Coordinates of C-alpha atoms and ligand atoms in Angstrom, one line a residue:
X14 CA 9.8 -7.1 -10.5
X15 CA 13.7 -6.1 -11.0
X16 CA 14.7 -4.7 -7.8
X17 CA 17.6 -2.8 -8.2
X18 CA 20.1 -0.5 -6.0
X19 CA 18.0 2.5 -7.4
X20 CA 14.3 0.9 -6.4
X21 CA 11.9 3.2 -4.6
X22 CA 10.4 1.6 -1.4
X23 CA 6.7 2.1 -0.4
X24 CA 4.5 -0.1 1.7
X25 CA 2.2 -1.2 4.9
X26 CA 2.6 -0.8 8.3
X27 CA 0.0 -2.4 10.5
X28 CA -0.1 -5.4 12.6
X29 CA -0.8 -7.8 11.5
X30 CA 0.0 -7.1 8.0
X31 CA 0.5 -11.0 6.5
X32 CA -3.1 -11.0 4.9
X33 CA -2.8 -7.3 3.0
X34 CA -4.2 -7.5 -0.3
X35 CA -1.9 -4.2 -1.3
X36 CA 1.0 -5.7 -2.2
X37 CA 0.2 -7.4 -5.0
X38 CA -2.1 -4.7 -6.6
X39 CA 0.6 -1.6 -5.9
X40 CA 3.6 -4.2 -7.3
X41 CA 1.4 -4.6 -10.8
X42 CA 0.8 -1.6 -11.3
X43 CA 4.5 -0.5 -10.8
X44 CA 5.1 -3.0 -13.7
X45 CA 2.7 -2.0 -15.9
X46 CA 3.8 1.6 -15.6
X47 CA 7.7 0.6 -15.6
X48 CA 8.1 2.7 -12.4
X49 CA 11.4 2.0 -10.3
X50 CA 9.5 1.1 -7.2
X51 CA 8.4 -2.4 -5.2
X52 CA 5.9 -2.2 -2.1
X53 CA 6.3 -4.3 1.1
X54 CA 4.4 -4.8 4.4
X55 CA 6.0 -4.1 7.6
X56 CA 4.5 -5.5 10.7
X57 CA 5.1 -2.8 13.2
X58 CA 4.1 -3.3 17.3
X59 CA 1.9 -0.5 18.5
X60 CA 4.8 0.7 20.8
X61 CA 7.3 1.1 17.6
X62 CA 5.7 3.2 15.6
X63 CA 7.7 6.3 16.3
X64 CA 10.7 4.5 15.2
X65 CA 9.3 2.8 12.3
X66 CA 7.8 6.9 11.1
X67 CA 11.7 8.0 12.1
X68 CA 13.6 4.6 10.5
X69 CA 11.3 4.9 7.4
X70 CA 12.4 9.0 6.7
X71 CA 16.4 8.0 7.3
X72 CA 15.9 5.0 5.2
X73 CA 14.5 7.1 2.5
X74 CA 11.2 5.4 2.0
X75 CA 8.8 6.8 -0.2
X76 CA 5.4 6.2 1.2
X77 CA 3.3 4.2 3.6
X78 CA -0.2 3.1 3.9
X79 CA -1.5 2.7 7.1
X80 CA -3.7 -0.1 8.8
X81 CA -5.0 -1.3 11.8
X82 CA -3.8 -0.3 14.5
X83 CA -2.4 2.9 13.5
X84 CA -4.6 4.9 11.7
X85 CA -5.4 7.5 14.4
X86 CA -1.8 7.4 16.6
X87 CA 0.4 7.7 13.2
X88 CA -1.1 11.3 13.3
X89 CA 1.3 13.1 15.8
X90 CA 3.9 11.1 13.9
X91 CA 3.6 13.5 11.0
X92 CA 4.4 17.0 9.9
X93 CA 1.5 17.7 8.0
X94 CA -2.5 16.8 7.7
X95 CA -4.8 16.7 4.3
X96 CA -7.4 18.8 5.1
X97 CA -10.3 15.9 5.3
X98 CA -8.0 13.8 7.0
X99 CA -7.7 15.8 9.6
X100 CA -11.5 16.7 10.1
X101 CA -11.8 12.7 10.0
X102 CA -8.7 12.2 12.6
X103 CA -7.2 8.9 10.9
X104 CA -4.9 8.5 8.0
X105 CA -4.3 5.9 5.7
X106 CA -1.3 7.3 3.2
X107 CA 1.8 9.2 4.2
X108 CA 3.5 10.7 1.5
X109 CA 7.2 11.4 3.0
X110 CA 8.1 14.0 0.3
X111 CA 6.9 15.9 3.3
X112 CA 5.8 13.7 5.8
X113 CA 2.1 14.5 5.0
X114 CA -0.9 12.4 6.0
X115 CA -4.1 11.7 3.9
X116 CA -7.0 9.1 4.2
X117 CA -7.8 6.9 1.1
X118 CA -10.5 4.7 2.4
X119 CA -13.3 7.8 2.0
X120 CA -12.5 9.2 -1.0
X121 CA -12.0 5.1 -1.9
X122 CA -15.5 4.2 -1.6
X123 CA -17.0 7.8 -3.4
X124 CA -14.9 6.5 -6.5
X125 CA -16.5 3.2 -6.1
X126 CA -20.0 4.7 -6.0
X127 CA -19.4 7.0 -8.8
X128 CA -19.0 4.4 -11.0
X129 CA -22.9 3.9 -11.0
X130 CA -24.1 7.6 -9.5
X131 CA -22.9 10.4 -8.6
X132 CA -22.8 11.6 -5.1
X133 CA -23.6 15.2 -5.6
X134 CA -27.4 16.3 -4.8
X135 CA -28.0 12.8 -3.4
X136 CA -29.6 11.4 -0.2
X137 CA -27.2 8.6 1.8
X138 CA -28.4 6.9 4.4
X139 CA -24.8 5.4 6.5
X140 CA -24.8 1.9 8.4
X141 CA -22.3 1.5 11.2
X142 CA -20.5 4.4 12.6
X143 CA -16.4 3.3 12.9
X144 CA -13.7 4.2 11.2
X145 CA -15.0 3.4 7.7
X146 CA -18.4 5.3 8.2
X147 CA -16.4 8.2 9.9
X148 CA -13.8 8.7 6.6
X149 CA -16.6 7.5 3.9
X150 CA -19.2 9.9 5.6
X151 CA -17.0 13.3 5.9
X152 CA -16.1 12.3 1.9
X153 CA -19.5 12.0 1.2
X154 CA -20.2 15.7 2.7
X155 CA -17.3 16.9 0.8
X156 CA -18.7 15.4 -2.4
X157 CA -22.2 17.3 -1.9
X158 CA -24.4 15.0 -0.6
X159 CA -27.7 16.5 -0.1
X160 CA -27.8 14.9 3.4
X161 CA -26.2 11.9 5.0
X162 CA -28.3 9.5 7.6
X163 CA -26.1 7.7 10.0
X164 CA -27.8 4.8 11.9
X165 CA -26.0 2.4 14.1
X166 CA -26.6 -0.3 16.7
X167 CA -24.9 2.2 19.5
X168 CA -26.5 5.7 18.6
X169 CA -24.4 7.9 20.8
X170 CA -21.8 7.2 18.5
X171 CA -24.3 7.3 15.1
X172 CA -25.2 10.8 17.2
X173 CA -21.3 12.1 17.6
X174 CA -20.4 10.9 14.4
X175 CA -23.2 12.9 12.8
X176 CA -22.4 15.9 15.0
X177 CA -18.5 15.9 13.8
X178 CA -20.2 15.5 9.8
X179 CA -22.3 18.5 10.9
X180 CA -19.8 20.9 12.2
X181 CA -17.5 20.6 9.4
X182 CA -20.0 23.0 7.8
X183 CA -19.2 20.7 4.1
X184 CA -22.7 20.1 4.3
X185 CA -26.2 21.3 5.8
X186 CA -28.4 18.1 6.7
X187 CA -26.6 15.1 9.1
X188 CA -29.4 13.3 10.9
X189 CA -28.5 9.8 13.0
X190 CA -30.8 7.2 14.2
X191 CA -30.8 3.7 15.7
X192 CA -29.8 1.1 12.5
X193 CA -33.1 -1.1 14.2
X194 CA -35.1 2.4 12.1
X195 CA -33.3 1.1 8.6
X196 CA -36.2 0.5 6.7
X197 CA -38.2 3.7 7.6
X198 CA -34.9 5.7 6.2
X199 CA -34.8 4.0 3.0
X200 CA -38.0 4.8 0.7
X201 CA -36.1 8.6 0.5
X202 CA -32.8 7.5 0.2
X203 CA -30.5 7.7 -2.6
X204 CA -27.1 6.0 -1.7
X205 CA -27.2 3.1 0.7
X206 CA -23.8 2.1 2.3
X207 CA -23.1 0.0 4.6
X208 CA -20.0 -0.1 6.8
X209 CA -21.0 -2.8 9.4
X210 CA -19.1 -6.4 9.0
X211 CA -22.1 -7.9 8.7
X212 CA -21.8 -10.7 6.4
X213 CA -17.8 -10.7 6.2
X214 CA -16.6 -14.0 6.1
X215 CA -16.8 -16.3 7.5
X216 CA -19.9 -15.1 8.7
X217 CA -21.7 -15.0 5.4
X218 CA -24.8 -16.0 6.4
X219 CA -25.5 -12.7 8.5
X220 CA -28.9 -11.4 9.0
X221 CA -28.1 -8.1 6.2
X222 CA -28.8 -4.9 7.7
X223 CA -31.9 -4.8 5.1
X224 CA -33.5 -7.0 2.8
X225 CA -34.8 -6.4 -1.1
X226 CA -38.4 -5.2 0.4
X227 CA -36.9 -2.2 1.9
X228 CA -35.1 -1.5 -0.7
X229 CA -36.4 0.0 -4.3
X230 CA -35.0 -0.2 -8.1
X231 CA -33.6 3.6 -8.1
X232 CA -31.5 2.7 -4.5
X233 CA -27.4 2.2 -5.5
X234 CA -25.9 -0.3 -2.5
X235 CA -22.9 -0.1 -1.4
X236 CA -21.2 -2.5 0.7
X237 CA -17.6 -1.8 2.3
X238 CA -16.9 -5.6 3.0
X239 CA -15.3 -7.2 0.0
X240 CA -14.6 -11.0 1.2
X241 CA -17.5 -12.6 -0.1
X242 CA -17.7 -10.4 -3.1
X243 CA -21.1 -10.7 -3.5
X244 CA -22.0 -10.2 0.3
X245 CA -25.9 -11.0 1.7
X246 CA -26.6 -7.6 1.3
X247 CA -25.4 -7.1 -2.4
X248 CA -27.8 -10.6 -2.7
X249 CA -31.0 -8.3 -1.5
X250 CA -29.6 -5.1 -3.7
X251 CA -30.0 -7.6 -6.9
X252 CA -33.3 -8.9 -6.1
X253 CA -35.0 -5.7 -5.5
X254 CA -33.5 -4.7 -8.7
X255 CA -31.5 -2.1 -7.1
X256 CA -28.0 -1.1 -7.9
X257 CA -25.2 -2.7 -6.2
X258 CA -21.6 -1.5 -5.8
X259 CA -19.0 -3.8 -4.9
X260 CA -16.6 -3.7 -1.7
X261 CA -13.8 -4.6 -3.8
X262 CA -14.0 -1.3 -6.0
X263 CA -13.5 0.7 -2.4
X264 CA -10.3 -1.2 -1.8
X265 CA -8.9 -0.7 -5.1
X266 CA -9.8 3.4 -5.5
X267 CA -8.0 3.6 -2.3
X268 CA -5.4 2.3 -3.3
X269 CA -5.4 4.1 -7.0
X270 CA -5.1 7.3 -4.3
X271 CA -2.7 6.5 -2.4
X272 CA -0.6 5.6 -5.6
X273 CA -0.8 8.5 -7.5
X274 CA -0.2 10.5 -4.3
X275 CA 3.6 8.9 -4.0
X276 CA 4.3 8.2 -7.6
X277 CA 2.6 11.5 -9.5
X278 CA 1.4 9.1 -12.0
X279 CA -2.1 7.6 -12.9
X280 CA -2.8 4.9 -11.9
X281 CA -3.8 2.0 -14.1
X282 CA -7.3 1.0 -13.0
X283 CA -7.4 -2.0 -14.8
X284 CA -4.0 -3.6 -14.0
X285 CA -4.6 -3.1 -10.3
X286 CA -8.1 -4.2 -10.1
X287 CA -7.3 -7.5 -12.0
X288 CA -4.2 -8.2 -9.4
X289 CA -6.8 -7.5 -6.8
X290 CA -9.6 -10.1 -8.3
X291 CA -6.5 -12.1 -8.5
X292 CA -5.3 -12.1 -5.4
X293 CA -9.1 -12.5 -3.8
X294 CA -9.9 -14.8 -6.6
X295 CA -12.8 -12.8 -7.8
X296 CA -13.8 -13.5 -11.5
Ligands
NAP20 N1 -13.6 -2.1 1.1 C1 -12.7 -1.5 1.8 O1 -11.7 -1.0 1.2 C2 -12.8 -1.4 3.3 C3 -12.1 -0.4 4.0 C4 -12.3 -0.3 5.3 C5 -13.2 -1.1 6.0 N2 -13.9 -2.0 5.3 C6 -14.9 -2.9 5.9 O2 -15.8 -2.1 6.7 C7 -16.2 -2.8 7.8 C8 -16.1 -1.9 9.0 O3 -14.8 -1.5 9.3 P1 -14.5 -0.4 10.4 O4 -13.1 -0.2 10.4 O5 -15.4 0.8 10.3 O6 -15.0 -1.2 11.8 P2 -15.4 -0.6 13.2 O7 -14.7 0.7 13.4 O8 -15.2 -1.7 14.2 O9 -16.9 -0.2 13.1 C9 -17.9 -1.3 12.9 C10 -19.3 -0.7 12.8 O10 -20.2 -1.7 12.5 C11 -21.2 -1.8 13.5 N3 -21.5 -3.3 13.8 C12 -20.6 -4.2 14.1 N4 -21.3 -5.4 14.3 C13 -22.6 -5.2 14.0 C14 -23.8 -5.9 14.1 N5 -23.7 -7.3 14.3 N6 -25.0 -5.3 13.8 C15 -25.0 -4.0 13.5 N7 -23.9 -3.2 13.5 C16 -22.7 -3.8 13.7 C17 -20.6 -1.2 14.8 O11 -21.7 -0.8 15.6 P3 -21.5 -0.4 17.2 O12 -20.9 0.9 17.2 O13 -22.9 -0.4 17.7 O14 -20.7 -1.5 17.7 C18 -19.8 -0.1 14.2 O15 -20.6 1.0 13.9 C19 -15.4 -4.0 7.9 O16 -16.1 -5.1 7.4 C20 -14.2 -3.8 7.0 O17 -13.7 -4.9 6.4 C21 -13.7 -2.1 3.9

């Protein structure tokens, strides 16, 4: 990297931020394209956000992703909203062309999926019903899913989430259920993906939210956690013979977003998902 007086700044800004696998994929891909611009993390306290959104626009920074905790309060930071990010409420990427918020992580993990299917016409059944489920589930609606199942451990939230899905009007069937009902959901699904942190390191020897009995050979299974890469759950997916989609590929279409978004440019797949395998020392 050859930082100059003329180098575009984009970055993080989260807290912490010391563990980000961004920089390192964004900063590649830079080199690869021979783009002017270097990406940093900023750790930034929950109470200086305003002036980090305000310092950022006089220091002339480019763009920002956005991580925990700021994904919902950078909003009234902003000037304007993407369209699904505002049905969704939480933004990952600000583009500062014109202070404009989008979310990455949903449209992220469609990408990932449509490497193996495509979304359109499909059933999904949803585990887990944060943040992940909320952006990945309104994405899913606006990739025309034929319906979307959300089940989660708490199903007043699995019941609110599906209720915000369903007024959106992106798409007609939204059902939600207790997770406990999994394996009665799957023999008609699709799409499984699951956005519960079960079996995130260094818990890797969680009880998965299904086994390969549930599951059958047509089922794709997606899994949003990417450290282990091959998660318990991804182990069940390949012994029922079913199709597995890696955590890794959500981070790293999110990030293919979000860089195209500030630079204009394609991004280079390739380069960015061998700094990420890199970084997470992935083969
Ligand atoms: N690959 C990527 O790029 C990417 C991006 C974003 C997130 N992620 C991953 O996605 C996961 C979720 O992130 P998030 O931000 O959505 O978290 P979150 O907002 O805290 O939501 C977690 C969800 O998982 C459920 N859950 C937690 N522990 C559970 C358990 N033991 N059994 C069953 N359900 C459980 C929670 O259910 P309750 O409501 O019942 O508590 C909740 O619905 C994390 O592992 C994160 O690393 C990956």
């Amino acid at each position: 990297m050859n930082i100059k007086g003329s180098t575009n700044i984009v970055g993080l800004i989260g807290h912490p931020v010391e563990h980000s696998f961004s920089p390192p994929m964004h900063n590649a891909a830079f080199d690869a394209l021979g783009l002017n611009y270097a990406y940093v993390a900023f750790d930034v306290n929950p109470n200086d956000l305003q002036s980090a959104i305000e310092g950022a626009t006089s220091l002339n920074i480019k763009g920002f992703n956005v991580t925990i905790p700021h994904k919902i309060e950078v909003i009234r930071h902003l000037d304007e909203l993407d369209d699904v990010a505002g049905l969704i409420g939480a933004v990952n990427t600000i583009d500062f062309k014109n202070l404009k918020g989008y979310n990455t992580d949903g449209i992220g993990a469609i990408k990932a999926i449509e490497e193996v299917t495509q979304v359109k016409d499909k059933n999904v059944v949803v585990a887990g019903a944060g943040g992940a489920s909320r952006a990945i589930s309104f994405y899913l609606a606006k990739f025309g899913a034929a319906s979307i199942t959300i089940l989660n451990r708490n199903v007043k939230k699995a019941q609110m989430l599906a209720g915000d899905v369903s007024a959106s009007d992106l798409i007609d069937e939204v059902k939600s259920d207790s997770i406990s009902q999994i394996t009665s959901h799957l023999s008609d699904a699709d799409i499984l993906v699951d956005t519960t942190p079960l079996g995130m390191d260094p818990h890797i020897d969680d009880e998965p939210i299904a086994k390969a009995d549930a599951m059958h050979e047509d089922l794709v299974v997606f899994d949003a956690v990417y450290n282990p890469n091959e998660t318990v759950l991804i182990k069940e997916a390949i012994k029922a013979g079913a199709k597995p989609v890696y955590g890794i590929k959500m981070l790293l279409y999110q990030g293919a977003e979000s860089f195209e978004i500030w630079t204009g440019k394609k991004a280079p797949i390739d380069v960015m998902e061998k700094a990420l395998r890199e970084t997470l020392n992935i083969e």
